[in-house]
């Protein structure tokens, strides 16, 4: 392609709308344009990058035996009602764009495709002989993200590869899951990204199997906890660890003490001169289920620990049936306005005890009349601890479960693992923290969707069983931007060769010089003919502008038909390390061909 014929516009200044380097660079270098909140046009260079990423994904998926298809983006509401997700996705989480057609039928724009694919499996899969199968597509997804940001990282319309597999049993699922794991490692290796596969939250339904593929970058929205020995890495939402040991309590007798102005753990520790590990902290939450029922949740946790709301939501989802619901649609720490809707009398905030009486709740039709009391593991073994007294300005010390304080029967793990915690597999390994961009997620779904939609198969014994499913996503457009976030310098993007829009650019410093143009035209034709995807910068611009642009756009190899042409040579510059050398004209094509091949096979 000749730059003189392209819509090629670069910006000198950083656009105000962009916060992170990759977003700024993609805008400045003319890869993307913002059309609306979370909506971007992929301009020709970007589209080439996206097609290259897609092709790598496609090749690695095909190598596992998965089959490509394309499913409708407009999805009937009925399917989502069958899975029970219509209300949560259109109202509670509100992530799905919903619309009506002229016959007043309701439709959603696909944020994901479990329902559609399960409906197909229900119709077409009859027998164990058809299993396992794995279908995938590469397609635009729509999600009404509450906070679209960082360009393609979190868009409202973005490209995803999503795959869904169907199995007779979990052994078969495990095999495909592990093949997907390997395929994702290959994809990331080939696209040249530094990454880590981490244990991920799989909500309340998923058992053991869910991993996220994190591209490591400071701008990442996720926190990853890992150990240096390489044996543990998890999203902080899911991470487990061994907390620091509690210090023995200094109190031996149960007593109620006046502790004025100590509503926080820090102020209480200072006042009593005790360790937060000797305190039982009682955190109040308000959870609402999909049927509109709400419950007040009192979590007891050791004073130096924090509640992980993802883990808490999972525990509450397991308990949802007790309240007639299926899922949790909201979890908040009730503020003053929320408290007003149910508190029968003012709460002893900052001084709440694990035994806070249920008569603080003014029962209503939509609110459970009793607190749901959950004890985090960290609080179970404490002895002679300090905790609230339900009276403002007072705490109790030397308290024990079962005697002075009623012991909650439901023990859960809802603590947030922290940097510096000891790892479970080896206490000498301490957890470290890194930021990550989630570019892929593989997930053992089990039978949640097949059961809901009635997708069954007949096994060898003639029994009808629900299909066992897995699903596997890659954010294609997010991956492309993550590559930039991991590889740039002050002058612009440094694309990995495998996903660069072009491999090489031939720059003509002076287009009015007939020799320069002739040599450039020849190289341009020969390089392309040899499979080196090459641009020709034949614009009537100053040489300096052209060099700056080629660096900003990040093309891996630059060939300059400049002064040394008189000696039959051209300058060849590598974008990544700026190394430059003079090559005889005849050596340019074989050398670049070799460099590209080396990079693609690295
Ligand atoms: P996140 O936690 O970042 O919101 P998710 O867990 O909702 O993502 P999945 O449903 O697992 O995402 O989707 C599969 C992949 O699609 C993700 O791993 C991510 O790479 C990509 N993705 C998800 N949401 C977006 C988005 N709004 N914009 C761009 N890519 C996205
Ligand atoms: Mg995910």
Coordinates of C-alpha atoms and ligand atoms in Angstrom, one line a residue:
X1 CA 0.0 0.0 0.0
X2 CA 1.2 3.5 -0.8
X3 CA 0.8 6.0 1.9
X4 CA 0.0 8.7 -0.7
X5 CA -3.2 6.7 -1.5
X6 CA -4.2 5.9 2.1
X7 CA -6.4 7.7 4.5
X8 CA -3.4 8.3 6.7
X9 CA -3.7 10.9 9.5
X10 CA -1.4 11.0 12.5
X11 CA -1.7 13.4 15.4
X12 CA 1.2 15.2 17.0
X13 CA -0.6 15.8 20.4
X14 CA -1.9 13.3 22.8
X15 CA -5.7 13.2 22.6
X16 CA -7.4 14.5 25.7
X17 CA -9.8 11.6 25.8
X18 CA -7.1 9.0 26.4
X19 CA -5.5 8.1 29.7
X20 CA -3.2 5.1 29.1
X21 CA -0.3 4.9 26.6
X22 CA -1.8 2.3 24.3
X23 CA -5.0 4.2 23.9
X24 CA -3.2 7.5 23.2
X25 CA -0.9 5.8 20.7
X26 CA -3.6 4.0 18.8
X27 CA -5.5 7.3 18.4
X28 CA -2.4 9.3 17.5
X29 CA -1.1 6.8 15.0
X30 CA -4.5 6.7 13.2
X31 CA -5.5 3.1 14.2
X32 CA -8.8 3.9 15.8
X33 CA -11.3 6.8 16.0
X34 CA -13.9 7.2 18.8
X35 CA -17.4 7.4 17.5
X36 CA -19.2 7.4 20.8
X37 CA -18.7 6.2 24.4
X38 CA -17.1 2.8 24.1
X39 CA -17.6 2.7 20.4
X40 CA -14.6 2.8 18.0
X41 CA -14.0 2.7 14.3
X42 CA -11.2 0.3 13.4
X43 CA -9.3 2.1 10.6
X44 CA -7.4 0.2 8.0
X45 CA -4.2 -0.4 10.0
X46 CA -6.2 -1.5 13.0
X47 CA -8.3 -3.8 10.9
X48 CA -5.2 -5.5 9.6
X49 CA -3.9 -6.0 13.2
X50 CA -7.3 -7.4 14.2
X51 CA -7.3 -9.8 11.3
X52 CA -3.9 -11.0 12.2
X53 CA -4.8 -11.6 15.8
X54 CA -8.0 -13.3 14.6
X55 CA -6.0 -15.5 12.2
X56 CA -3.6 -16.7 15.0
X57 CA -6.6 -17.4 17.2
X58 CA -8.3 -19.3 14.4
X59 CA -5.2 -21.4 13.6
X60 CA -4.7 -22.4 17.2
X61 CA -8.4 -23.2 17.7
X62 CA -8.5 -25.2 14.5
X63 CA -5.4 -27.1 15.6
X64 CA -7.4 -28.4 18.6
X65 CA -10.2 -29.7 16.4
X66 CA -12.6 -26.9 17.2
X67 CA -14.9 -25.8 14.4
X68 CA -15.6 -22.2 13.4
X69 CA -19.2 -21.0 12.9
X70 CA -21.0 -17.7 13.2
X71 CA -24.1 -17.2 15.4
X72 CA -26.7 -14.4 15.3
X73 CA -26.0 -11.3 17.3
X74 CA -29.7 -10.6 17.7
X75 CA -31.0 -13.0 20.2
X76 CA -34.6 -13.7 21.2
X77 CA -35.5 -12.9 24.8
X78 CA -37.1 -16.3 25.2
X79 CA -33.8 -18.1 25.1
X80 CA -32.5 -15.9 27.9
X81 CA -35.7 -16.4 29.8
X82 CA -35.1 -20.2 29.6
X83 CA -31.6 -19.8 31.1
X84 CA -33.0 -17.4 33.7
X85 CA -30.6 -14.6 32.6
X86 CA -32.9 -12.2 30.8
X87 CA -33.8 -10.1 33.9
X88 CA -30.3 -10.1 35.4
X89 CA -28.7 -9.2 32.1
X90 CA -31.1 -6.5 31.0
X91 CA -32.0 -5.1 34.4
X92 CA -29.8 -5.9 37.3
X93 CA -26.4 -6.1 35.7
X94 CA -27.9 -4.3 32.7
X95 CA -25.0 -5.4 30.5
X96 CA -27.2 -6.5 27.6
X97 CA -28.6 -4.0 25.1
X98 CA -32.3 -5.0 24.8
X99 CA -34.7 -3.9 22.1
X100 CA -38.1 -4.6 20.6
X101 CA -39.0 -5.3 17.0
X102 CA -42.0 -4.2 15.1
X103 CA -44.0 -7.2 16.2
X104 CA -43.2 -6.2 19.8
X105 CA -40.9 -9.2 20.3
X106 CA -38.1 -8.6 22.7
X107 CA -34.5 -9.2 21.6
X108 CA -31.0 -8.7 23.1
X109 CA -27.8 -7.9 21.3
X110 CA -25.4 -10.7 22.2
X111 CA -23.0 -10.0 25.0
X112 CA -22.1 -13.8 25.0
X113 CA -23.7 -16.9 23.4
X114 CA -24.3 -19.7 25.9
X115 CA -28.0 -19.6 25.3
X116 CA -27.9 -19.7 21.5
X117 CA -25.3 -22.4 21.3
X118 CA -27.1 -24.5 23.9
X119 CA -30.3 -24.2 21.9
X120 CA -28.5 -25.5 18.9
X121 CA -27.0 -28.4 20.9
X122 CA -30.4 -29.2 22.2
X123 CA -31.7 -29.6 18.7
X124 CA -28.8 -31.3 17.1
X125 CA -27.0 -33.5 19.6
X126 CA -28.7 -36.7 20.3
X127 CA -26.1 -39.3 21.1
X128 CA -22.8 -39.8 22.9
X129 CA -21.4 -40.7 19.5
X130 CA -21.6 -37.0 18.5
X131 CA -19.5 -36.0 21.5
X132 CA -17.3 -34.2 22.3
X133 CA -17.7 -31.1 20.0
X134 CA -16.3 -27.6 20.3
X135 CA -17.7 -24.7 18.2
X136 CA -16.3 -21.2 18.1
X137 CA -16.8 -17.9 16.4
X138 CA -15.0 -14.6 16.1
X139 CA -17.5 -11.8 16.3
X140 CA -18.5 -8.4 17.5
X141 CA -20.0 -8.5 21.0
X142 CA -22.2 -5.9 22.6
X143 CA -22.1 -5.0 26.3
X144 CA -23.5 -1.9 27.9
X145 CA -20.5 -1.5 30.2
X146 CA -21.2 1.0 32.9
X147 CA -17.7 2.5 32.5
X148 CA -16.3 2.1 29.0
X149 CA -12.7 3.2 29.1
X150 CA -9.2 2.8 27.8
X151 CA -10.2 2.6 24.2
X152 CA -10.5 -1.0 23.0
X153 CA -9.7 -2.3 26.5
X154 CA -13.3 -1.9 27.7
X155 CA -15.6 -1.1 24.8
X156 CA -19.4 -1.4 24.4
X157 CA -18.8 -3.1 21.1
X158 CA -15.7 -5.3 20.8
X159 CA -14.4 -8.4 19.0
X160 CA -14.4 -11.7 20.9
X161 CA -13.5 -15.2 20.0
X162 CA -15.9 -17.4 22.0
X163 CA -15.9 -21.2 22.0
X164 CA -18.4 -23.6 23.6
X165 CA -17.7 -27.3 24.0
X166 CA -20.1 -30.2 24.7
X167 CA -19.2 -33.4 26.5
X168 CA -20.7 -36.6 27.8
X169 CA -18.8 -36.3 31.1
X170 CA -16.3 -34.2 33.1
X171 CA -13.3 -36.3 32.0
X172 CA -14.0 -35.3 28.4
X173 CA -14.6 -31.7 29.5
X174 CA -11.2 -31.7 31.3
X175 CA -9.4 -32.8 28.1
X176 CA -10.9 -30.0 26.0
X177 CA -10.3 -27.5 28.8
X178 CA -6.7 -28.4 28.9
X179 CA -6.4 -28.3 25.1
X180 CA -7.9 -24.8 25.3
X181 CA -5.4 -23.8 28.0
X182 CA -2.6 -24.9 25.7
X183 CA -4.1 -23.2 22.7
X184 CA -4.4 -19.9 24.6
X185 CA -0.7 -20.2 25.7
X186 CA 0.2 -20.7 22.0
X187 CA -1.9 -17.7 20.9
X188 CA -0.2 -15.4 23.5
X189 CA 3.2 -16.7 22.7
X190 CA 2.7 -16.2 19.0
X191 CA 1.3 -12.7 19.4
X192 CA 4.4 -11.9 21.4
X193 CA 2.8 -11.0 24.7
X194 CA 4.1 -11.6 28.2
X195 CA 1.3 -13.3 30.2
X196 CA 0.3 -15.4 33.1
X197 CA -2.5 -18.0 33.4
X198 CA -4.2 -17.4 36.8
X199 CA -6.9 -19.1 38.8
X200 CA -10.1 -17.1 38.3
X201 CA -13.4 -16.7 40.0
X202 CA -16.0 -18.9 38.4
X203 CA -19.0 -17.5 40.3
X204 CA -21.1 -19.8 42.4
X205 CA -21.7 -22.4 39.7
X206 CA -18.3 -23.3 38.6
X207 CA -16.3 -25.9 40.5
X208 CA -12.6 -26.1 40.1
X209 CA -12.2 -25.0 36.6
X210 CA -11.7 -21.4 35.5
X211 CA -8.6 -19.6 34.5
X212 CA -7.9 -16.2 33.2
X213 CA -5.1 -15.3 30.9
X214 CA -3.6 -12.1 32.0
X215 CA -1.3 -9.9 30.0
X216 CA 1.0 -8.2 32.5
X217 CA 0.9 -4.4 32.3
X218 CA 0.6 -1.5 34.8
X219 CA -2.6 -0.3 33.2
X220 CA -4.3 -3.6 33.9
X221 CA -7.7 -3.4 35.8
X222 CA -7.1 -6.7 37.5
X223 CA -4.8 -7.6 40.4
X224 CA -2.9 -10.9 40.2
X225 CA -1.3 -12.5 43.2
X226 CA 1.4 -15.0 42.5
X227 CA 4.5 -16.7 44.0
X228 CA 8.0 -16.6 42.6
X229 CA 8.3 -20.4 42.4
X230 CA 5.7 -20.4 39.6
X231 CA 3.3 -22.7 41.4
X232 CA 0.6 -20.3 42.3
X233 CA -1.1 -17.4 40.5
X234 CA -4.7 -16.2 41.0
X235 CA -6.9 -13.2 40.4
X236 CA -7.3 -11.4 43.7
X237 CA -11.0 -12.1 43.4
X238 CA -10.3 -15.7 43.8
X239 CA -6.9 -15.9 45.5
X240 CA -6.5 -17.9 48.7
X241 CA -3.6 -17.8 51.1
X242 CA -2.6 -18.3 54.7
X243 CA -3.1 -15.0 56.7
X244 CA -0.5 -13.9 59.2
X245 CA -0.8 -15.7 62.6
X246 CA -3.0 -13.9 65.2
X247 CA -1.2 -12.6 68.2
X248 CA -2.3 -14.0 71.5
X249 CA -4.9 -11.9 73.2
X250 CA -3.7 -9.9 76.3
X251 CA -7.2 -10.3 77.8
X252 CA -8.1 -13.2 80.1
X253 CA -11.4 -12.0 81.5
X254 CA -14.6 -11.0 79.7
X255 CA -15.3 -7.4 80.3
X256 CA -17.2 -4.5 78.7
X257 CA -15.0 -1.4 78.4
X258 CA -15.7 2.1 77.6
X259 CA -13.9 2.8 74.3
X260 CA -14.9 6.3 73.2
X261 CA -14.4 7.4 69.6
X262 CA -13.2 4.0 68.4
X263 CA -15.5 3.1 65.4
X264 CA -12.7 1.9 63.2
X265 CA -10.2 -1.0 63.8
X266 CA -7.3 1.4 63.7
X267 CA -8.7 3.7 66.3
X268 CA -9.7 0.8 68.5
X269 CA -6.2 -0.8 68.3
X270 CA -4.7 2.5 69.2
X271 CA -7.0 3.0 72.2
X272 CA -6.6 -0.5 73.6
X273 CA -3.0 -0.9 72.4
X274 CA -3.9 -4.3 70.9
X275 CA -3.3 -6.0 67.6
X276 CA -6.0 -6.0 64.9
X277 CA -5.6 -9.8 64.8
X278 CA -7.2 -9.9 68.3
X279 CA -10.4 -8.2 67.1
X280 CA -13.5 -9.7 65.5
X281 CA -14.8 -7.1 63.0
X282 CA -18.5 -7.3 62.1
X283 CA -19.3 -6.0 58.7
X284 CA -22.9 -5.4 57.6
X285 CA -24.0 -5.9 54.0
X286 CA -27.3 -5.7 52.3
X287 CA -27.9 -8.3 49.6
X288 CA -30.7 -8.4 47.1
X289 CA -31.7 -11.5 45.1
X290 CA -33.1 -11.7 41.6
X291 CA -36.7 -12.3 43.0
X292 CA -36.5 -8.9 44.8
X293 CA -36.0 -10.4 48.2
X294 CA -33.3 -8.7 50.4
X295 CA -31.4 -9.9 53.4
X296 CA -29.0 -8.2 55.8
X297 CA -25.8 -10.0 56.2
X298 CA -23.4 -9.8 59.1
X299 CA -19.9 -11.0 58.4
X300 CA -17.5 -11.7 61.2
X301 CA -13.9 -11.5 60.2
X302 CA -10.6 -11.0 61.9
X303 CA -9.8 -7.3 62.4
X304 CA -6.8 -7.2 60.1
X305 CA -8.6 -8.8 57.2
X306 CA -10.9 -7.5 54.5
X307 CA -14.0 -9.0 53.0
X308 CA -13.7 -10.0 49.4
X309 CA -17.1 -9.1 47.9
X310 CA -16.7 -11.5 45.0
X311 CA -16.3 -14.4 47.4
X312 CA -19.1 -13.1 49.5
X313 CA -21.4 -12.9 46.5
X314 CA -20.6 -16.5 45.6
X315 CA -21.5 -17.6 49.1
X316 CA -24.7 -15.6 49.0
X317 CA -25.6 -17.1 45.7
X318 CA -25.3 -20.6 47.2
X319 CA -27.7 -19.5 49.9
X320 CA -30.1 -17.7 47.5
X321 CA -32.6 -20.6 47.3
X322 CA -33.2 -20.1 51.1
X323 CA -34.6 -16.7 50.1
X324 CA -36.5 -18.0 47.1
X325 CA -33.9 -16.6 44.6
X326 CA -31.3 -17.8 42.2
X327 CA -28.7 -15.1 42.1
X328 CA -27.5 -12.0 43.9
X329 CA -28.2 -8.9 41.9
X330 CA -26.9 -6.3 44.4
X331 CA -24.5 -6.3 47.3
X332 CA -23.9 -3.1 49.2
X333 CA -22.7 -1.8 52.5
X334 CA -26.0 -0.1 53.4
X335 CA -25.7 3.7 53.6
X336 CA -27.8 5.9 55.9
X337 CA -30.6 6.1 53.3
X338 CA -30.7 2.3 52.9
X339 CA -30.7 1.8 56.7
X340 CA -33.7 4.2 57.0
X341 CA -35.7 1.8 55.0
X342 CA -35.4 -1.1 57.5
X343 CA -33.7 -0.1 60.8
X344 CA -36.2 -0.3 63.7
X345 CA -33.8 1.8 65.8
X346 CA -30.5 3.5 65.2
X347 CA -27.7 1.0 64.6
X348 CA -24.6 0.9 66.9
X349 CA -22.4 1.6 63.8
X350 CA -18.7 1.0 64.5
X351 CA -19.6 -1.0 67.7
X352 CA -21.7 -3.8 66.2
X353 CA -21.3 -7.2 67.9
X354 CA -21.6 -10.6 66.2
X355 CA -24.8 -11.1 68.1
X356 CA -26.5 -8.0 66.9
X357 CA -30.2 -8.6 67.7
X358 CA -32.7 -9.2 64.9
X359 CA -35.0 -6.7 66.4
X360 CA -32.9 -4.0 64.7
X361 CA -34.8 -5.1 61.6
X362 CA -38.2 -3.7 60.9
X363 CA -39.6 -6.6 58.9
X364 CA -41.1 -5.8 55.5
X365 CA -42.4 -8.0 52.7
X366 CA -39.2 -7.9 50.8
X367 CA -36.7 -8.1 53.6
X368 CA -35.8 -11.2 55.6
X369 CA -36.6 -10.6 59.3
X370 CA -33.3 -12.1 60.6
X371 CA -29.7 -11.3 59.9
X372 CA -27.8 -13.8 57.9
X373 CA -24.7 -14.4 60.1
X374 CA -21.6 -15.6 58.3
X375 CA -18.3 -16.2 60.0
X376 CA -15.1 -16.0 58.0
X377 CA -12.5 -18.7 58.7
X378 CA -10.1 -16.1 60.2
X379 CA -12.5 -15.4 63.1
X380 CA -13.2 -19.0 64.1
X381 CA -10.2 -19.8 66.2
X382 CA -9.8 -16.5 68.0
X383 CA -9.9 -16.6 71.8
X384 CA -10.4 -13.9 74.3
X385 CA -11.0 -11.5 71.5
X386 CA -12.1 -7.9 71.3
X387 CA -15.4 -7.1 69.5
X388 CA -18.3 -4.7 69.5
X389 CA -20.9 -4.5 72.3
X390 CA -23.9 -3.1 70.3
X391 CA -23.6 0.0 72.4
X392 CA -21.9 3.1 70.9
X393 CA -18.6 3.9 72.6
X394 CA -18.2 0.4 74.2
X395 CA -16.4 -2.8 73.2
X396 CA -16.1 -6.1 74.9
X397 CA -12.7 -7.8 75.5
X398 CA -11.8 -11.3 76.5
X399 CA -14.8 -12.6 74.6
X400 CA -15.1 -16.2 73.4
X401 CA -17.4 -17.9 70.8
X402 CA -20.1 -20.0 72.3
X403 CA -19.9 -18.5 75.8
X404 CA -20.1 -14.7 75.7
X405 CA -20.8 -14.4 72.0
X406 CA -23.0 -16.7 70.0
X407 CA -21.0 -18.7 67.4
X408 CA -22.4 -18.3 63.9
X409 CA -22.9 -21.7 62.4
X410 CA -22.0 -20.9 58.8
X411 CA -18.3 -20.6 58.3
X412 CA -17.1 -19.4 55.0
X413 CA -13.9 -18.1 53.2
X414 CA -14.6 -14.5 52.2
X415 CA -11.3 -12.9 53.1
X416 CA -9.2 -11.0 50.6
X417 CA -5.8 -12.5 50.1
X418 CA -3.1 -9.9 50.3
X419 CA 0.4 -9.2 49.2
X420 CA 2.9 -10.7 51.6
X421 CA 0.5 -13.5 52.8
X422 CA 2.0 -17.0 52.9
X423 CA 1.1 -19.3 50.1
X424 CA -1.0 -22.4 50.9
X425 CA 1.2 -24.8 48.9
X426 CA 4.4 -23.6 50.6
X427 CA 4.3 -21.1 53.5
X428 CA 7.9 -20.0 52.7
X429 CA 6.6 -18.5 49.5
X430 CA 5.0 -15.1 49.9
X431 CA 2.4 -13.7 47.6
X432 CA 3.4 -10.9 45.3
X433 CA 1.2 -8.6 43.3
X434 CA 1.1 -7.6 39.7
X435 CA -1.4 -5.8 37.4
X436 CA -3.0 -7.7 34.6
X437 CA -5.2 -7.2 31.6
X438 CA -7.6 -10.1 31.3
X439 CA -7.5 -11.1 27.6
X440 CA -8.9 -14.6 27.9
X441 CA -11.0 -16.8 30.2
X442 CA -11.5 -20.5 30.1
X443 CA -14.3 -22.0 32.1
X444 CA -15.8 -25.3 33.0
X445 CA -19.5 -24.5 32.9
X446 CA -20.8 -28.0 33.8
X447 CA -24.5 -28.5 33.2
X448 CA -25.9 -25.1 34.2
X449 CA -27.1 -24.1 30.7
X450 CA -27.8 -27.6 29.4
X451 CA -30.1 -28.3 32.4
X452 CA -31.9 -24.9 32.1
X453 CA -32.5 -25.4 28.4
X454 CA -33.0 -29.1 28.4
X455 CA -30.0 -30.0 26.2
X456 CA -29.5 -33.7 26.8
X457 CA -27.9 -36.6 25.0
X458 CA -28.3 -40.4 25.3
X459 CA -25.3 -42.3 26.7
X460 CA -24.2 -45.8 25.8
X461 CA -26.6 -47.3 28.4
X462 CA -29.5 -45.4 26.8
X463 CA -29.9 -42.9 29.6
X464 CA -30.8 -39.3 28.9
X465 CA -28.2 -36.9 30.5
X466 CA -27.6 -33.2 30.4
X467 CA -24.6 -32.2 28.2
X468 CA -21.5 -31.1 30.1
X469 CA -20.2 -27.8 28.8
X470 CA -17.2 -25.6 28.8
X471 CA -16.8 -22.1 27.4
X472 CA -13.7 -20.2 26.3
X473 CA -13.3 -16.5 25.4
X474 CA -10.6 -14.3 24.0
X475 CA -10.9 -10.6 23.7
X476 CA -9.4 -10.1 20.3
X477 CA -9.6 -6.3 20.2
X478 CA -8.5 -6.1 23.8
X479 CA -5.5 -8.3 23.1
X480 CA -4.5 -6.1 20.1
X481 CA -4.4 -3.0 22.4
X482 CA -2.8 -4.9 25.2
X483 CA 0.1 -5.7 22.8
X484 CA 0.7 -2.0 22.5
X485 CA 0.4 -1.4 26.2
X486 CA 3.3 -3.9 26.6
X487 CA 5.4 -2.6 23.8
X488 CA 6.0 1.1 23.0
X489 CA 8.5 3.8 23.6
X490 CA 8.4 7.6 23.7
X491 CA 8.2 7.8 19.9
X492 CA 5.4 5.3 19.3
X493 CA 4.2 1.8 19.0
X494 CA 6.6 -1.2 18.7
X495 CA 4.4 -4.0 17.2
X496 CA 5.4 -7.6 17.6
X497 CA 6.1 -8.7 14.0
X498 CA 3.3 -11.3 14.1
X499 CA 0.5 -8.7 14.5
X500 CA 2.0 -5.6 13.0
X501 CA -0.2 -4.2 10.3
X502 CA 2.7 -4.3 7.9
X503 CA 6.2 -5.8 8.3
X504 CA 8.2 -3.1 6.6
X505 CA 7.9 0.4 5.3
X506 CA 10.0 1.8 2.4
X507 CA 10.6 5.5 3.0
X508 CA 11.6 7.8 0.2
X509 CA 13.3 10.9 1.8
X510 CA 12.8 13.0 -1.3
X511 CA 10.1 12.0 -3.8
X512 CA 11.4 14.5 -6.4
X513 CA 14.6 12.5 -6.6
X514 CA 14.0 10.1 -9.5
X515 CA 16.7 7.6 -8.4
X516 CA 15.3 7.4 -4.8
X517 CA 11.8 6.8 -6.2
X518 CA 12.9 4.2 -8.7
X519 CA 14.8 2.2 -6.1
X520 CA 12.0 2.5 -3.6
X521 CA 9.4 1.3 -6.2
X522 CA 11.5 -1.7 -7.0
X523 CA 12.1 -2.6 -3.3
X524 CA 8.4 -2.1 -2.6
X525 CA 7.4 -4.5 -5.4
X526 CA 10.1 -7.0 -4.6
X527 CA 9.4 -7.1 -0.9
X528 CA 5.7 -7.6 -1.3
X529 CA 6.3 -10.3 -4.0
X530 CA 8.6 -12.1 -1.5
X531 CA 5.8 -12.0 1.1
X532 CA 7.2 -9.2 3.2
X533 CA 4.1 -7.0 3.7
X534 CA 5.4 -3.6 2.8
X535 CA 4.2 0.0 2.8
X536 CA 5.7 2.7 0.5
X537 CA 5.9 6.2 2.0
X538 CA 5.8 8.1 -1.2
X539 CA 4.1 11.2 0.3
X540 CA 5.5 14.6 -0.6
X541 CA 6.5 15.3 3.0
X542 CA 9.8 16.1 4.7
X543 CA 11.9 13.1 5.5
X544 CA 11.8 13.9 9.2
X545 CA 8.0 13.8 9.2
X546 CA 8.1 10.4 7.5
X547 CA 10.5 9.0 10.0
X548 CA 8.5 10.2 12.9
X549 CA 5.3 8.7 11.4
X550 CA 6.9 5.3 10.7
X551 CA 8.1 5.2 14.4
X552 CA 4.7 6.3 15.7
X553 CA 2.9 3.7 13.6
X554 CA 5.4 1.1 14.8
X555 CA 6.2 -0.8 11.6
X556 CA 9.0 -3.3 12.6
X557 CA 11.4 -2.6 9.7
X558 CA 12.1 0.6 7.8
X559 CA 14.0 0.8 4.6
X560 CA 15.3 4.3 3.5
X561 CA 16.4 5.0 -0.1
X562 CA 18.6 7.9 0.9
X563 CA 22.1 9.1 0.3
X564 CA 23.9 5.8 0.3
X565 CA 21.9 4.9 -2.8
X566 CA 24.9 6.3 -4.8
X567 CA 26.9 3.3 -3.4
X568 CA 24.1 0.9 -4.2
X569 CA 23.0 0.7 -0.6
X570 CA 20.0 1.6 1.5
X571 CA 19.6 2.1 5.3
X572 CA 17.6 -0.5 7.1
X573 CA 16.3 0.3 10.7
X574 CA 14.7 -2.0 13.2
X575 CA 11.9 -0.3 15.1
X576 CA 12.3 -2.3 18.3
X577 CA 15.9 -1.4 19.1
X578 CA 16.5 1.3 16.5
X579 CA 19.6 -0.6 15.2
X580 CA 20.5 0.5 11.8
X581 CA 22.6 -0.9 9.0
X582 CA 23.4 -0.3 5.4
X583 CA 22.5 -3.1 3.1
X584 CA 23.3 -3.6 -0.6
X585 CA 20.1 -3.3 -2.6
X586 CA 20.3 -7.0 -3.6
X587 CA 20.4 -8.1 0.1
X588 CA 17.3 -6.2 1.3
X589 CA 14.7 -8.7 0.2
X590 CA 16.4 -11.8 1.5
X591 CA 17.4 -10.1 4.8
X592 CA 14.0 -8.8 5.6
X593 CA 12.4 -12.1 4.5
X594 CA 14.6 -13.8 7.0
X595 CA 13.9 -11.4 9.8
X596 CA 10.2 -11.8 9.4
X597 CA 10.4 -15.5 9.3
X598 CA 12.6 -15.6 12.4
X599 CA 10.2 -13.3 14.2
X600 CA 7.2 -15.4 13.3
X601 CA 8.9 -18.7 14.3
X602 CA 10.4 -17.3 17.5
Ligands
LIG1 P1 -14.1 -8.2 32.4 O1 -13.9 -8.9 33.8 O2 -12.9 -7.5 31.9 O3 -15.3 -7.3 32.4 P2 -15.5 -10.5 31.5 O4 -15.0 -11.4 32.6 O5 -16.8 -9.9 31.6 O6 -14.4 -9.3 31.4 P3 -15.7 -12.6 29.6 O7 -17.2 -12.6 29.6 O8 -14.9 -13.6 30.2 O9 -15.3 -11.1 30.1 O10 -15.3 -12.3 28.1 C1 -14.2 -13.0 27.4 C2 -13.1 -11.9 27.1 O11 -13.6 -10.8 26.3 C3 -12.4 -11.3 28.3 O12 -11.4 -12.1 28.7 C4 -11.9 -10.0 27.7 O13 -10.7 -10.2 27.1 C5 -12.9 -9.7 26.6 N1 -13.8 -8.6 27.0 C6 -14.8 -8.7 27.9 N2 -15.4 -7.5 28.0 C7 -14.8 -6.6 27.2 C8 -15.0 -5.3 26.8 N3 -16.0 -4.6 27.4 N4 -14.2 -4.7 25.9 C9 -13.3 -5.4 25.3 N5 -13.0 -6.7 25.6 C10 -13.8 -7.3 26.5
LIG2 MG1 -13.9 -13.1 32.6

